[in-house]
Coordinates of N, CA and C in Angstrom, one line a residue:
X1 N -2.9 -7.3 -26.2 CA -1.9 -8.3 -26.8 C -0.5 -7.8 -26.5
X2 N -0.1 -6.5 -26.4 CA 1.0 -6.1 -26.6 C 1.7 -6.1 -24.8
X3 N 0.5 -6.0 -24.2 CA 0.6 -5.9 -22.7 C 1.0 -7.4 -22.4
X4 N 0.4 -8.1 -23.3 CA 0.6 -10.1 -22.8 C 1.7 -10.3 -23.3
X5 N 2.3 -10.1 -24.0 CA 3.8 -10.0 -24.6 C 4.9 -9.4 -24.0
X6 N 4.7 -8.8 -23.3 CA 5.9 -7.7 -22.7 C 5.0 -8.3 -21.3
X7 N 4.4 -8.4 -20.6 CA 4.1 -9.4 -19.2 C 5.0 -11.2 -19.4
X8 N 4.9 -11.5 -20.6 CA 5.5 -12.8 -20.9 C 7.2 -12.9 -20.9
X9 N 7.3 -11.1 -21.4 CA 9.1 -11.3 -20.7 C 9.3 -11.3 -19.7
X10 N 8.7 -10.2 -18.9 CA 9.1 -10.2 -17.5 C 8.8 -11.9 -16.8
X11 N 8.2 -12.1 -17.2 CA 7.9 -13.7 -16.4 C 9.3 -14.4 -16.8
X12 N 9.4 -14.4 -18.1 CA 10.5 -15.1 -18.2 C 12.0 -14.8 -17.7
X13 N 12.5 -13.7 -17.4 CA 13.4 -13.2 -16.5 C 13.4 -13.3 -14.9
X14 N 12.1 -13.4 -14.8 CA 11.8 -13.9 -13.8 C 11.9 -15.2 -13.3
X15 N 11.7 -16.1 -14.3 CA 11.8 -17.6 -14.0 C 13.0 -17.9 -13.9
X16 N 14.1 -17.4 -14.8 CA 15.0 -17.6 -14.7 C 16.1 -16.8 -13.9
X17 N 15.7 -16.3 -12.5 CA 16.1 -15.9 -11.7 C 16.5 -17.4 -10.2
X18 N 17.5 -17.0 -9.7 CA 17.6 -19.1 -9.0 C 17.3 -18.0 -7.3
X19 N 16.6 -18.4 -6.7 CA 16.7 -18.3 -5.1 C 17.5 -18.2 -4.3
X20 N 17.9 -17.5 -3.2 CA 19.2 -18.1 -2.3 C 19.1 -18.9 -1.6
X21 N 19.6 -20.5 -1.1 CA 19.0 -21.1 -0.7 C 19.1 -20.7 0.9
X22 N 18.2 -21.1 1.4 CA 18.3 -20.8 2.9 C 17.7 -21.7 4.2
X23 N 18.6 -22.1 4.6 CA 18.4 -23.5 5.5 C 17.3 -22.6 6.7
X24 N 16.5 -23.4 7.4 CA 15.3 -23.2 8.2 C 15.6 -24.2 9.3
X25 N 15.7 -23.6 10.5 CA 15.9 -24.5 11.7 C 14.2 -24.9 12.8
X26 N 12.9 -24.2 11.8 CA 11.9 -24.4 12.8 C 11.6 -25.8 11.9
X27 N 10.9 -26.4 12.7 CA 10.2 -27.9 12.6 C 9.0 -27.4 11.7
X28 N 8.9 -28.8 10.5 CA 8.2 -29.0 10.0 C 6.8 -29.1 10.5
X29 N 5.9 -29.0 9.8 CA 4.1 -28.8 10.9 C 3.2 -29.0 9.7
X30 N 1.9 -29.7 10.0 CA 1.4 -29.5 8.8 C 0.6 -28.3 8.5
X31 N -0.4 -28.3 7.8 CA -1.0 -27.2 7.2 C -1.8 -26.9 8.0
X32 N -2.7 -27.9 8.1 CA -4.1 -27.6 10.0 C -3.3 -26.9 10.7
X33 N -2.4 -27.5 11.5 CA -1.6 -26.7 12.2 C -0.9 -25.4 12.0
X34 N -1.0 -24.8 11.3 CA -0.5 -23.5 10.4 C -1.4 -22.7 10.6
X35 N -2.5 -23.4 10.0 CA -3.4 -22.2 10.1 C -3.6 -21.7 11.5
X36 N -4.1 -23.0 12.5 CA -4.1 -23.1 13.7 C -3.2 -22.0 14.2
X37 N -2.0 -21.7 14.0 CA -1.3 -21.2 14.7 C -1.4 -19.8 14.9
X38 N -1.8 -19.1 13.7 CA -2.3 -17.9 12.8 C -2.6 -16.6 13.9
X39 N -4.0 -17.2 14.3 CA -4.8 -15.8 15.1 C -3.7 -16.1 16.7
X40 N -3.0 -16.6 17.2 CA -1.6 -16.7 18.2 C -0.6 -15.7 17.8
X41 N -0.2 -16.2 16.4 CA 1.1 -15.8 16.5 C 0.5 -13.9 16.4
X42 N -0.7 -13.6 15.6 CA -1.1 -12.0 15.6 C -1.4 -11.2 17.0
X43 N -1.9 -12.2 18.0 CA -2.1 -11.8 19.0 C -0.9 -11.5 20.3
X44 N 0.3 -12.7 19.7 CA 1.5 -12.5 20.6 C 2.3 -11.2 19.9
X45 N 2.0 -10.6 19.0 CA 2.8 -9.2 18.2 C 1.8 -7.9 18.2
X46 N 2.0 -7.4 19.1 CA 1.0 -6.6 19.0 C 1.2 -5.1 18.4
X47 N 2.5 -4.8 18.4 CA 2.7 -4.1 17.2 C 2.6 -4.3 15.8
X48 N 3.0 -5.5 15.5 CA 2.2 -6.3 13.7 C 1.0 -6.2 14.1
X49 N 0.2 -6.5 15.2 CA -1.4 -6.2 14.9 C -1.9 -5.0 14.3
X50 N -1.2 -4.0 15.5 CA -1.7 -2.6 15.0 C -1.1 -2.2 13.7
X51 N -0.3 -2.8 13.2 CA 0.3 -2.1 11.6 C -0.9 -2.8 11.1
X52 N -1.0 -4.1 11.0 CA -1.9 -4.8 10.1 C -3.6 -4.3 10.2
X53 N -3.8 -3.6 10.8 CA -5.0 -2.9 11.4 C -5.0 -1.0 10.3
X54 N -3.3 -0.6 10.6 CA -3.5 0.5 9.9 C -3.6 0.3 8.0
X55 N -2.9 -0.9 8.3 CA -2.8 -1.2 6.6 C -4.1 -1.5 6.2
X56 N -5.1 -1.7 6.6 CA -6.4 -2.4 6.6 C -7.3 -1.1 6.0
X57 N -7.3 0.2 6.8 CA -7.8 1.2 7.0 C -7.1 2.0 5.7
X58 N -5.8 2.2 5.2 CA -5.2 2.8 4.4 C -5.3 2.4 3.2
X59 N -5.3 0.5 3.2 CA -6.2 0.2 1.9 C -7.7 0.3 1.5
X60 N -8.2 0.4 2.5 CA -9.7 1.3 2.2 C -10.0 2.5 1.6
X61 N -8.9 3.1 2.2 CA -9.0 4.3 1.7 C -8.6 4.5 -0.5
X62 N -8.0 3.2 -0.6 CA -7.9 3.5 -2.3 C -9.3 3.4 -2.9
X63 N -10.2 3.8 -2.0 CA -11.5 3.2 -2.6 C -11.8 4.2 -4.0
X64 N -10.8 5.3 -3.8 CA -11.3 6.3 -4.8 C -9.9 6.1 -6.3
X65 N -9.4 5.0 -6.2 CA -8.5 5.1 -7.4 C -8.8 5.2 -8.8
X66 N -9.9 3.8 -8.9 CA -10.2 3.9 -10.3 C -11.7 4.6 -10.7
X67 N -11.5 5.7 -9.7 CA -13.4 6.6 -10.4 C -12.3 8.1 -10.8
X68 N -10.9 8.4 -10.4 CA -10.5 9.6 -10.5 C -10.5 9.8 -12.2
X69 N -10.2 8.9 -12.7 CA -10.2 9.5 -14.3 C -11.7 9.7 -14.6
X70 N -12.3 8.8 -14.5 CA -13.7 8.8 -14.9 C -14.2 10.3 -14.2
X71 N -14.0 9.9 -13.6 CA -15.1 11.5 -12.6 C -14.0 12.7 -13.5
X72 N -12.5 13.0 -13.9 CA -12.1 14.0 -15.0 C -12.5 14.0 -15.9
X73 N -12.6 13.3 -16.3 CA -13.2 12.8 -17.7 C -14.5 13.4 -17.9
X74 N -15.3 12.8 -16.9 CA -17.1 13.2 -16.8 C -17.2 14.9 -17.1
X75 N -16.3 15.0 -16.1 CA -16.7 16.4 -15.4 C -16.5 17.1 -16.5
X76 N -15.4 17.5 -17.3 CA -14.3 18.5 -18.0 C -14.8 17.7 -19.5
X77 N -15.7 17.2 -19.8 CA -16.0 16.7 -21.0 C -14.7 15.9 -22.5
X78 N -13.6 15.3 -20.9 CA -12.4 15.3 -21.9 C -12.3 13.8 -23.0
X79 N -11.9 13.8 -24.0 CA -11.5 13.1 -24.8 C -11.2 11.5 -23.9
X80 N -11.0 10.3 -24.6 CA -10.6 9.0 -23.8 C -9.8 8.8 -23.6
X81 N -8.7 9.4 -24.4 CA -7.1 9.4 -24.8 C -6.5 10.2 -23.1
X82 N -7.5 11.3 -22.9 CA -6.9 11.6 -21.7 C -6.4 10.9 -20.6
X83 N -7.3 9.5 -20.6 CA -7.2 8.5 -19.6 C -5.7 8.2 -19.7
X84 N -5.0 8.2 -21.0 CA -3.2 7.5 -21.2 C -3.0 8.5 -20.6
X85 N -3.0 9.7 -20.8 CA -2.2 11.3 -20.1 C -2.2 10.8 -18.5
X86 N -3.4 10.8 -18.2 CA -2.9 10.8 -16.5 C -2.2 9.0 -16.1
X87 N -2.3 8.3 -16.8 CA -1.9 7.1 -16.5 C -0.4 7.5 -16.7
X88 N 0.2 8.3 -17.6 CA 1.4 8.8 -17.8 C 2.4 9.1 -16.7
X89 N 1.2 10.2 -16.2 CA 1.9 10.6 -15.0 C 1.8 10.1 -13.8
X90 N 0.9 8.8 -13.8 CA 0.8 7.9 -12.9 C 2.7 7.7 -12.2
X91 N 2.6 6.5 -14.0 CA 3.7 6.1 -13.9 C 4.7 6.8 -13.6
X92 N 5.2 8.1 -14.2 CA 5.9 9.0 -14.0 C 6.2 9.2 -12.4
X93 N 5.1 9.3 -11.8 CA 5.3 9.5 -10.3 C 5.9 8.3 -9.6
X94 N 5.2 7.0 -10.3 CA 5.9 5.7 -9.4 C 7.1 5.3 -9.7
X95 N 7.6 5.8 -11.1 CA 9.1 5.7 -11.3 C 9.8 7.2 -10.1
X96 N 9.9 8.2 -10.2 CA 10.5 9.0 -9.8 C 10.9 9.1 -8.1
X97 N 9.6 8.2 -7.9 CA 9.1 7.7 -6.4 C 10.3 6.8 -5.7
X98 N 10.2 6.0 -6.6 CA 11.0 4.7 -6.0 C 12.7 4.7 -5.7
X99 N 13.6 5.7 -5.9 CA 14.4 5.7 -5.2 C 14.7 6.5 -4.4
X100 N 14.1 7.5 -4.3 CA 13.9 8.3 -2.6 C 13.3 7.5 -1.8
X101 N 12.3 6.8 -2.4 CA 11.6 6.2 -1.1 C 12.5 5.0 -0.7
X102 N 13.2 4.5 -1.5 CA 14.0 3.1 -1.2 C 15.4 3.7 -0.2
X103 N 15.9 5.0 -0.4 CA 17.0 5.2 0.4 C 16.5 5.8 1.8
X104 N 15.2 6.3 1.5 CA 14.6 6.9 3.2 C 14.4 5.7 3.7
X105 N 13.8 4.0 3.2 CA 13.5 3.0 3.8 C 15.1 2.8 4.4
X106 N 16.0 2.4 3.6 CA 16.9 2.2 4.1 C 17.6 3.2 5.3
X107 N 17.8 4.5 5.6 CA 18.6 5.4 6.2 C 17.5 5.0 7.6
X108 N 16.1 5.3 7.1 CA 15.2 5.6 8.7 C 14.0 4.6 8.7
X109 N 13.8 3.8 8.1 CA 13.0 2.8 8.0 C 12.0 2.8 7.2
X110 N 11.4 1.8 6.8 CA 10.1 1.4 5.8 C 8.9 2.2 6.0
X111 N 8.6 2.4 7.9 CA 7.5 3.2 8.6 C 7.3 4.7 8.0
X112 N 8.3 5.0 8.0 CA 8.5 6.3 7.5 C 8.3 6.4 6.4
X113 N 8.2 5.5 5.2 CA 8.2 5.4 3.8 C 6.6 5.6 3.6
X114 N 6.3 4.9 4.5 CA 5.1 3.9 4.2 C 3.9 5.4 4.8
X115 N 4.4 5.8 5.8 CA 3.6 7.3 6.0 C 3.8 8.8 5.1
X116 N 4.8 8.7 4.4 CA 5.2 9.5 3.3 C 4.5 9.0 2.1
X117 N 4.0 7.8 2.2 CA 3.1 7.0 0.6 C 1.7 7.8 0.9
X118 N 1.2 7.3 2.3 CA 0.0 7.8 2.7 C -0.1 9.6 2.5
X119 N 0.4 10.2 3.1 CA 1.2 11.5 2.7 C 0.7 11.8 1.6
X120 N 1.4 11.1 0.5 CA 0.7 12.1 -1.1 C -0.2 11.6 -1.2
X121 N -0.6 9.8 -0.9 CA -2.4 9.6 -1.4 C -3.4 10.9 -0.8
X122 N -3.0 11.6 0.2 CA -3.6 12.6 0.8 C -3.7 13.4 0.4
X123 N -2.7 14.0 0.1 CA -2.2 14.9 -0.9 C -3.1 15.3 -2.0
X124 N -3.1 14.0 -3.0 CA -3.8 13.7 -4.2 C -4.9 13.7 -3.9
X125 N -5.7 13.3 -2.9 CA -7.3 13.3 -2.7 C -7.9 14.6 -2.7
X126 N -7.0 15.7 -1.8 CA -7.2 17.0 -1.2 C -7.4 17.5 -2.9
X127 N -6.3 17.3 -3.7 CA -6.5 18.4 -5.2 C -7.4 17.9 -6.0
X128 N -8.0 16.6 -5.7 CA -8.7 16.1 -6.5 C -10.1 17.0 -5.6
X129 N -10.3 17.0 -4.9 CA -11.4 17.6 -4.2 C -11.2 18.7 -4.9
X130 N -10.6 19.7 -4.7 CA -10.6 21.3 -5.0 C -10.2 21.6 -6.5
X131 N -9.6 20.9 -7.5 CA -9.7 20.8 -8.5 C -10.5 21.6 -9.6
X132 N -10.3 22.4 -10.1 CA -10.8 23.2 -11.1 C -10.8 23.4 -12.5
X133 N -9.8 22.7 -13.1 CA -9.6 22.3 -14.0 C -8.6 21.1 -14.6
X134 N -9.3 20.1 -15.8 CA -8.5 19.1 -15.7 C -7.1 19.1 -15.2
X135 N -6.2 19.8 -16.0 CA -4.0 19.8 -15.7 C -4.2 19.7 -14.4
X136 N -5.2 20.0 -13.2 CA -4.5 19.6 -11.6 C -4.5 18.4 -11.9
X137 N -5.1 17.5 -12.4 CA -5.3 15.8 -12.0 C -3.9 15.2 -12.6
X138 N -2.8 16.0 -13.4 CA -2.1 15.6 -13.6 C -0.9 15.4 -12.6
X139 N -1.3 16.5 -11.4 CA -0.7 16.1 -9.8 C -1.4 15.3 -9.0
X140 N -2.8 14.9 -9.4 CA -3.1 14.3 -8.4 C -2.7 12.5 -9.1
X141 N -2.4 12.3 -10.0 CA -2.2 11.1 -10.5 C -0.3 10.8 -10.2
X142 N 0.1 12.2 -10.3 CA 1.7 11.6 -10.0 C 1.6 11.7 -8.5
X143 N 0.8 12.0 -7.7 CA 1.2 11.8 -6.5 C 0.7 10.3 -5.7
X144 N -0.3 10.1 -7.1 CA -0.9 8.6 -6.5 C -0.1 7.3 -7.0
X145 N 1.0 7.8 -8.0 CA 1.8 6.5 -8.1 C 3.1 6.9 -7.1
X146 N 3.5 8.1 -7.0 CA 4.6 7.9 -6.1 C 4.1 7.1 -4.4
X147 N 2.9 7.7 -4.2 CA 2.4 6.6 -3.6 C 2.1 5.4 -3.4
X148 N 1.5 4.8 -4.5 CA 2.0 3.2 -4.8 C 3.4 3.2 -4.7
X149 N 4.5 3.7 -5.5 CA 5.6 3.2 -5.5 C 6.4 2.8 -4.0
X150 N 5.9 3.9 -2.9 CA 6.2 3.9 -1.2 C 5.8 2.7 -0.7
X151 N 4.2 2.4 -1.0 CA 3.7 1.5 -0.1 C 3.9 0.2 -0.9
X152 N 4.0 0.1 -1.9 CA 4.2 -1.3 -2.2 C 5.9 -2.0 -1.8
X153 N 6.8 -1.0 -2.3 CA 7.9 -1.3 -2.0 C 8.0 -1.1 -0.3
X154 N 7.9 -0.9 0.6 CA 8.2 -0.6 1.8 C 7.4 -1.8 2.4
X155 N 5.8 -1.5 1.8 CA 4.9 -2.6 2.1 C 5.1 -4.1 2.7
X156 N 6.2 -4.5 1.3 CA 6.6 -5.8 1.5 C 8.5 -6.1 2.6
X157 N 9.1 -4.9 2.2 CA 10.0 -5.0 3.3 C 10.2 -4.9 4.8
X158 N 8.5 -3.9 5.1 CA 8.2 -3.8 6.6 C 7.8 -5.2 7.0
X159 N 7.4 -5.9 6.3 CA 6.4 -7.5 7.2 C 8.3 -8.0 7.6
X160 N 9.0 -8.0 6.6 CA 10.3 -8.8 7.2 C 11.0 -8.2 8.5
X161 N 10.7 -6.8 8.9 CA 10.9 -6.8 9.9 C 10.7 -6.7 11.3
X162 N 9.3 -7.4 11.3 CA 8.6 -7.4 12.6 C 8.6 -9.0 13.1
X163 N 9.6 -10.1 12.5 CA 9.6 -11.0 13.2 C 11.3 -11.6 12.4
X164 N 11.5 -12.8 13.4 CA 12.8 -13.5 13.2 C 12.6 -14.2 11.7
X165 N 14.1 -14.3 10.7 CA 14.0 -14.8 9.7 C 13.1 -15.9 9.5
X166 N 12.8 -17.2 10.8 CA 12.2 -18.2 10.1 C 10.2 -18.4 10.1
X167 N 10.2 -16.7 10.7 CA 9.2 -16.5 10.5 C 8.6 -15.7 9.6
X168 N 9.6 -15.0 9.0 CA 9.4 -13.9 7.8 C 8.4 -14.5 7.0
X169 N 8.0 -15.5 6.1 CA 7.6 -15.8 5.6 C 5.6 -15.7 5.9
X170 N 5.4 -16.2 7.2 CA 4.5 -16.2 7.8 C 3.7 -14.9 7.7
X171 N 4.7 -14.0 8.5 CA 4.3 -12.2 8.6 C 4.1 -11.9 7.1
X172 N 4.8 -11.8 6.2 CA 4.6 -11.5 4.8 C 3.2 -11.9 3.9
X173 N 3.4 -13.3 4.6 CA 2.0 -13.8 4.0 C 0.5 -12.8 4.9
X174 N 0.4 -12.9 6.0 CA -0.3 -12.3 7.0 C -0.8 -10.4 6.0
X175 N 0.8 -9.9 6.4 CA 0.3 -8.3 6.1 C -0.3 -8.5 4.5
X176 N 0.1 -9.4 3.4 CA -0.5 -9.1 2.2 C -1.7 -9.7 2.4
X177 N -2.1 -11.0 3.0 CA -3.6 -11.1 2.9 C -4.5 -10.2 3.4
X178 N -4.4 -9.4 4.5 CA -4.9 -8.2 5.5 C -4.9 -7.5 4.5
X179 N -4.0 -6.4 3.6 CA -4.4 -5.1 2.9 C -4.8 -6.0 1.6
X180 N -4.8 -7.2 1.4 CA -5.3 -7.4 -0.2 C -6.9 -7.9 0.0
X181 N -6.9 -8.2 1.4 CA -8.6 -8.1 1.4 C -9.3 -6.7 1.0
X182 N -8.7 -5.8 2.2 CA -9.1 -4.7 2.3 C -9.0 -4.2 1.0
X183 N -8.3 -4.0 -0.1 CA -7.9 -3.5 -0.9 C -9.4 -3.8 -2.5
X184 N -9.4 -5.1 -2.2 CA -10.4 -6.0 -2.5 C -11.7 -5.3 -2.9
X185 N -11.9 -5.1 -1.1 CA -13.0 -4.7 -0.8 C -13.1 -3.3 -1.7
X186 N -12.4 -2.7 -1.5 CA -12.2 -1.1 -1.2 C -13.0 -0.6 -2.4
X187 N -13.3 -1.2 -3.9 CA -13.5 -0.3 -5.0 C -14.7 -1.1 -4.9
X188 N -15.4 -1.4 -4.2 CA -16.7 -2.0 -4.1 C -17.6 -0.8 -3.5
X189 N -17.2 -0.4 -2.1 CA -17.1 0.4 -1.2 C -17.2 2.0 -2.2
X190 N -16.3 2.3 -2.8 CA -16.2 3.2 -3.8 C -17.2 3.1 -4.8
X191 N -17.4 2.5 -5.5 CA -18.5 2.7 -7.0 C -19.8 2.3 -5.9
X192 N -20.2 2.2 -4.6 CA -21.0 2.5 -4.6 C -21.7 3.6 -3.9
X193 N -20.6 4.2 -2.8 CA -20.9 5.8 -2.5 C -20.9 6.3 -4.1
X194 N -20.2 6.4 -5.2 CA -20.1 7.2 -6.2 C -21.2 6.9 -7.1
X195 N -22.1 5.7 -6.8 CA -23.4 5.3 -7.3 C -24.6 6.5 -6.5
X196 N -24.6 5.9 -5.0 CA -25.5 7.1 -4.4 C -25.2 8.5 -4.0
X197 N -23.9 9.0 -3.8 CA -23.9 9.9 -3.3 C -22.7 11.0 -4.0
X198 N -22.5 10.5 -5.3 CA -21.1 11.3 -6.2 C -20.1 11.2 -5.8
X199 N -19.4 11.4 -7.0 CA -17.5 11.2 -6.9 C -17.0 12.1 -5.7
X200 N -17.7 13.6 -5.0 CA -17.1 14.2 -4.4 C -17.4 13.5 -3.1
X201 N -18.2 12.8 -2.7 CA -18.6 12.3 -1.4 C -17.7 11.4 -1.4
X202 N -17.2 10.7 -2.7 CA -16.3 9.4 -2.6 C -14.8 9.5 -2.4
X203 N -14.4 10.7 -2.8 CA -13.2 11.3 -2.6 C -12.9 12.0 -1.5
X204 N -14.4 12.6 -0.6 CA -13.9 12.7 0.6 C -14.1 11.9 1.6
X205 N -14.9 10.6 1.4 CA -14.7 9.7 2.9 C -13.5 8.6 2.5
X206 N -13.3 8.7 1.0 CA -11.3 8.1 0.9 C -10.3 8.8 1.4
X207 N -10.5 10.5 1.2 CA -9.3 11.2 2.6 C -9.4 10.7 3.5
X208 N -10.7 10.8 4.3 CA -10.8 10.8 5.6 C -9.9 9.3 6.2
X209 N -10.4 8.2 5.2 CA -10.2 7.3 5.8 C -8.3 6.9 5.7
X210 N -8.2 7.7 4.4 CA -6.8 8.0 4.5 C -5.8 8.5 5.5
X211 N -6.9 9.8 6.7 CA -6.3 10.6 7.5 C -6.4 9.2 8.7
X212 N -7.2 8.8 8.7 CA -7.1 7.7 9.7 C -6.0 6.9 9.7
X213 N -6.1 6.2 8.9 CA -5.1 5.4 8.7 C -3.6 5.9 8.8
X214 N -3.0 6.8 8.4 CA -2.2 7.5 8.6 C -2.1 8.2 10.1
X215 N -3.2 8.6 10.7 CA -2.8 9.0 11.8 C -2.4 7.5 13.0
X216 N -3.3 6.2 12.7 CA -2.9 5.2 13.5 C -1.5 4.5 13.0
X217 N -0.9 4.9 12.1 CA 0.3 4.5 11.4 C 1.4 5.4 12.2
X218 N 1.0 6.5 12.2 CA 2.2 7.1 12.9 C 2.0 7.0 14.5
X219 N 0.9 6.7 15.2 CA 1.2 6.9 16.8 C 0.9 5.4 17.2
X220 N 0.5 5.1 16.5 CA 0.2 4.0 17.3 C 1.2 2.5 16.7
X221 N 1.9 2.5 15.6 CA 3.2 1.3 15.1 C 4.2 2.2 15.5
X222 N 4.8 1.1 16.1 CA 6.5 1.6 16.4 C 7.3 1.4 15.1
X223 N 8.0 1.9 15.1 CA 9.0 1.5 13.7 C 9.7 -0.3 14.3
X224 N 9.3 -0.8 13.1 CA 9.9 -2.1 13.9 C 11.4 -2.8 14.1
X225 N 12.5 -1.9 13.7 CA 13.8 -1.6 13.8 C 14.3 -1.2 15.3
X226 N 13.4 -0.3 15.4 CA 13.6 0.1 16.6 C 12.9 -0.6 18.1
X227 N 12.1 -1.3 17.9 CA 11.3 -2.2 18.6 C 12.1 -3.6 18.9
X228 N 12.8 -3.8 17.4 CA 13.3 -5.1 18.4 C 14.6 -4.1 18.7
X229 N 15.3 -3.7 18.7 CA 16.5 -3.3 19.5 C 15.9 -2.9 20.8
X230 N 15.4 -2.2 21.0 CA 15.1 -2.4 22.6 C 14.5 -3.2 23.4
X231 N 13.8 -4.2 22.4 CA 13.4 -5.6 23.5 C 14.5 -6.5 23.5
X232 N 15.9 -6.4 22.1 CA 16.9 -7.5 22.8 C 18.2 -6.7 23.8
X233 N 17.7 -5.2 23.8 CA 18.7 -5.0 24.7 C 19.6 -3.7 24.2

């Protein structure tokens, strides 16, 4: 109740926020045709493909988010109340996160943000593996919100820059449907290796898939700042 209350301000500050308005010079189309246009416009960007392919792989990899308490918990016979402690430092990490990550987006790009998010989910997986007693999970939980705090924020600024304003809209919608499938998927994927095969099997094919994803994030997306400056010249 207290969470529906304090979610009902933010909406309301939110509502009452006005848009900038911004005039649109592409032609109206209807919706058939939209969709229609869709698997085109992915295949004419083939650097948005390959991001949208890493982001696919890197939201897979959260398959191990919501077993990390439970499997501390299990293990170390801790109290329920523990579960606020690490959500603590969740937060702690995704506040502390978000304005380093917002001035590195700005100085050297969102790409770089966005591989520094992947970075600590890595990070976090590795201590959660080797882990010996509960207080490590208190780093592996602030390093998984500073992580959220990278990829979410950067997340949504990198789709704006892989195409022209009057297509921003399009790309945004594209990269969030792509990792919110995947993302979807991903804890399905998770409780059920951690059904057959335990939390440690689960936490290591979420690095792995982490290391993937991260490694096609960095060699294979161009930063897209830099991509259009050299195609216009």
């Amino acid at each position: 109740a207290a969470a529906g209350v304090l979610t009902l301000g933010s909406w309301t500050g939110l509502a009452l926020v006005r848009e900038p308005r911004q005039a649109s010079t592409a032609p109206a189309i209807s919706q058939r045709e939209y969709w229609r246009r869709l698997p085109a416009i992915v295949g004419a960007h083939p650097n948005f493909r390959r991001y949208l392919s890493s982001q696919a792989v890197l939201r897979l990899s959260t398959m191990a988010t919501g077993f990390l308490a439970v499997y501390a918990v299990q293990r170390w016979q801790l109290p329920d109340e523990q579960a606020g402690a690490f959500t603590i430092a969740m937060v702690a990490g995704q506040a502390l996160g978000n304005l380093p990550f917002g001035f590195i987006g700005d100085r050297w790009g969102q790409k770089l943000v966005m591989e520094l998010s992947a970075a600590a989910w890595i990070l976090g997986l590795a201590i959660a593996l080797v882990a010996y007693s509960p207080a490590w999970f208190y780093a592996v939980f602030a390093l998984m919100g500073a992580s959220f705090a990278g990829s979410y924020q950067s997340g949504v600024m990198i789709g704006m820059e892989f195409s022209s304003p009057e297509m921003r809209p399009t790309f945004i919608g594209l990269n969030s449907t792509v990792s919110g499938i995947a993302a979807g998927i991903a804890p399905l994927i998770g409780g059920w290796l951690a059904a057959v095969m335990g939390y440690q099997a689960l936490f290591g094919a979420a690095l792995f898939t982490a290391l993937v994803g991260l490694a096609s994030l960095h060699w294979l997306v161009r930063e897209p700042r830099q991509y259009v400056e050299s195609a216009t010249g």
